DNA sequence: TTGAAAGCGCTAACAC
DNA sequence: GTGTTAGCGCTTTCAA
């Protein structure tokens, strides 16, 4: 029953016109007489013709597909960004090829090459670490790339993100105002610029403004997982630390639960402010105060920026900083 | 600086062989003399040649790309499945085009057509609702499709899922064993077969086995969101219901928190068993008992099945049922 | 407003 | 083992 693939040529023949004309009506080219257009459309309908995007891509050198590289789609933060990207992409008729990188350098490079082989028209990169090899690969690609949710610390790439330094500064200042003297900084790898450069700078600046000496022992470098948050709890509980900025909601929830299991009262005895404000933050008790990161918008704006880059439009600013807000809940006084 | 696209033809010329030979070495065809292969590989290296997957796709009629349709990537359940799919897909050198459907019928059909236009070699469909129009579209597509995480209730499509009827039966039996007489069934739309057919059948069967009459008033049809769980709480709290099966973790957490805000003690006064056992289940307090749905594996197995279908291999069973386990935590006695 | 024809970069017979 | 030669299905000059 399955009819053979029907091509533009079949339509042309049936309609008594040339393929060029069919191509024109399919692509909405105005230079077609209404009568002809009508006739062609009828044949297209009758034959149930569907243009082959691959052939189109080869001929036009445009795939209407973009690549999205992210660490892990099961992390809420990245999934939210991806959703924003996809919505805007669909709006502009682009499709998305998703690649999980697991923050592995080799895999990232491999994945990027794969994307380029598929002739993607652009790529959106999410992830915190970016090493020179990858940066090189991005640069030599003659395909626009935009960073979403993070910035290349060397600012060599277009990007969309929030001002993490300022957000952490504000968080820690709040903790200081609440009379905490020993405030921990807890994050994933400091090798990632977002942690080791931007966030910790905000932390240090807030401390300095409050005339509190920076103490290396209050910096905890871990992973972004719930389980590591739990593990950290006993260490924290047995110290004289009374508050913490935690760079990730899952990690913060782990710490919160671990602390509570140890009978530490939050926020009475320990205050927590985390980052990203994913749905998790309001699902736990006490609810967690968090930096409201506009995740969906970050993805959406990144995708919009990418469309401009792909069209070679003039963009006033290649590094876009989106506003965040502070969401104070029950984990702070 | 950006070198022009270099093609298989350039390599052939430089290496002093024909394109066919280059094509052979690129594709690992054994019929090439080692010397020739070496020479060609050197040129490929030197020229930094990368095959164009689009041209390849057009010539070979294979895109090495598969389409993935899911309701919303920000839902943990689907993100986990997607991760399983992607890992196996990469293993077999396939890429994934992601499409969010929002469970909207028109969008699904549109998205499917788009995927087919892109000549995907297969598609994995996730989602609970499937109407006739979509089923038709799937059938007329000469591209293999597999359902992941749900089954077409008419079993017309290959699928990978768990036995939801049995899982809910087991959950409700546990609730019955714990001496609950009034047990609610709370789920998303009953129009979705997974709820309105499989899960509720398990619920009814467990009730029947325990000689408890089925009562329509104990069935709550809502959405799968946290907020709706919260809203439902007061209604539940003011009834004489003492336990509930909840079809989704987020929804269950909403109910749990709502109940606790109303001073209902879980599990002492109210027991909850939910479904899927996403990471959320163990992050809230009390931790939620849940049906352990092998989400990652479901995606992985579905993708594996799809590779077989795409290769036209013989498959013994088109409808695969994966085992689940019951994870009892603190929301049940 | 329309058509002819030359590719886009590659695979896959088929011949040698 | 290797080369020749058609296409794959479409877009895009260039002429008419």
Coordinates of C-alpha atoms in Angstrom, one line a residue, chain B residues 165 168-177 180-185 199-219 243-245:
Chain B
X165 CA -1.9 -2.6 36.0
X168 CA -0.8 -0.3 40.8
X169 CA -2.5 -3.5 42.0
X170 CA 0.5 -4.2 44.2
X171 CA 0.6 -0.6 45.5
X172 CA -3.1 -0.7 46.4
X173 CA -2.8 -4.2 47.9
X174 CA -0.1 -2.8 50.2
X175 CA -2.4 0.0 51.2
X176 CA -5.2 -2.5 51.9
X177 CA -2.9 -4.7 54.0
X180 CA -6.9 1.3 54.9
X181 CA -10.6 1.1 53.8
X182 CA -10.9 4.3 51.9
X183 CA -8.2 4.5 49.3
X184 CA -8.1 7.2 46.7
X185 CA -6.9 6.9 43.2
X199 CA -3.7 1.9 36.3
X200 CA -7.3 2.1 37.4
X201 CA -7.8 -1.5 36.5
X202 CA -5.1 -2.4 38.9
X203 CA -6.7 -0.3 41.5
X204 CA -10.1 -1.9 41.0
X205 CA -8.7 -5.4 41.0
X206 CA -6.9 -4.8 44.3
X207 CA -10.1 -3.4 45.8
X208 CA -12.1 -6.3 44.5
X209 CA -9.7 -8.8 45.9
X210 CA -10.0 -7.1 49.3
X211 CA -13.8 -7.1 49.0
X212 CA -13.9 -3.3 49.1
X213 CA -16.5 -1.7 46.9
X214 CA -15.2 0.6 44.2
X215 CA -16.4 4.1 44.8
X216 CA -16.3 6.6 42.1
X217 CA -15.9 9.4 44.6
X218 CA -12.5 8.2 45.5
X219 CA -11.2 8.7 42.0
X243 CA -4.6 6.5 51.8
X244 CA -4.0 7.2 48.2
X245 CA -2.3 5.8 45.1

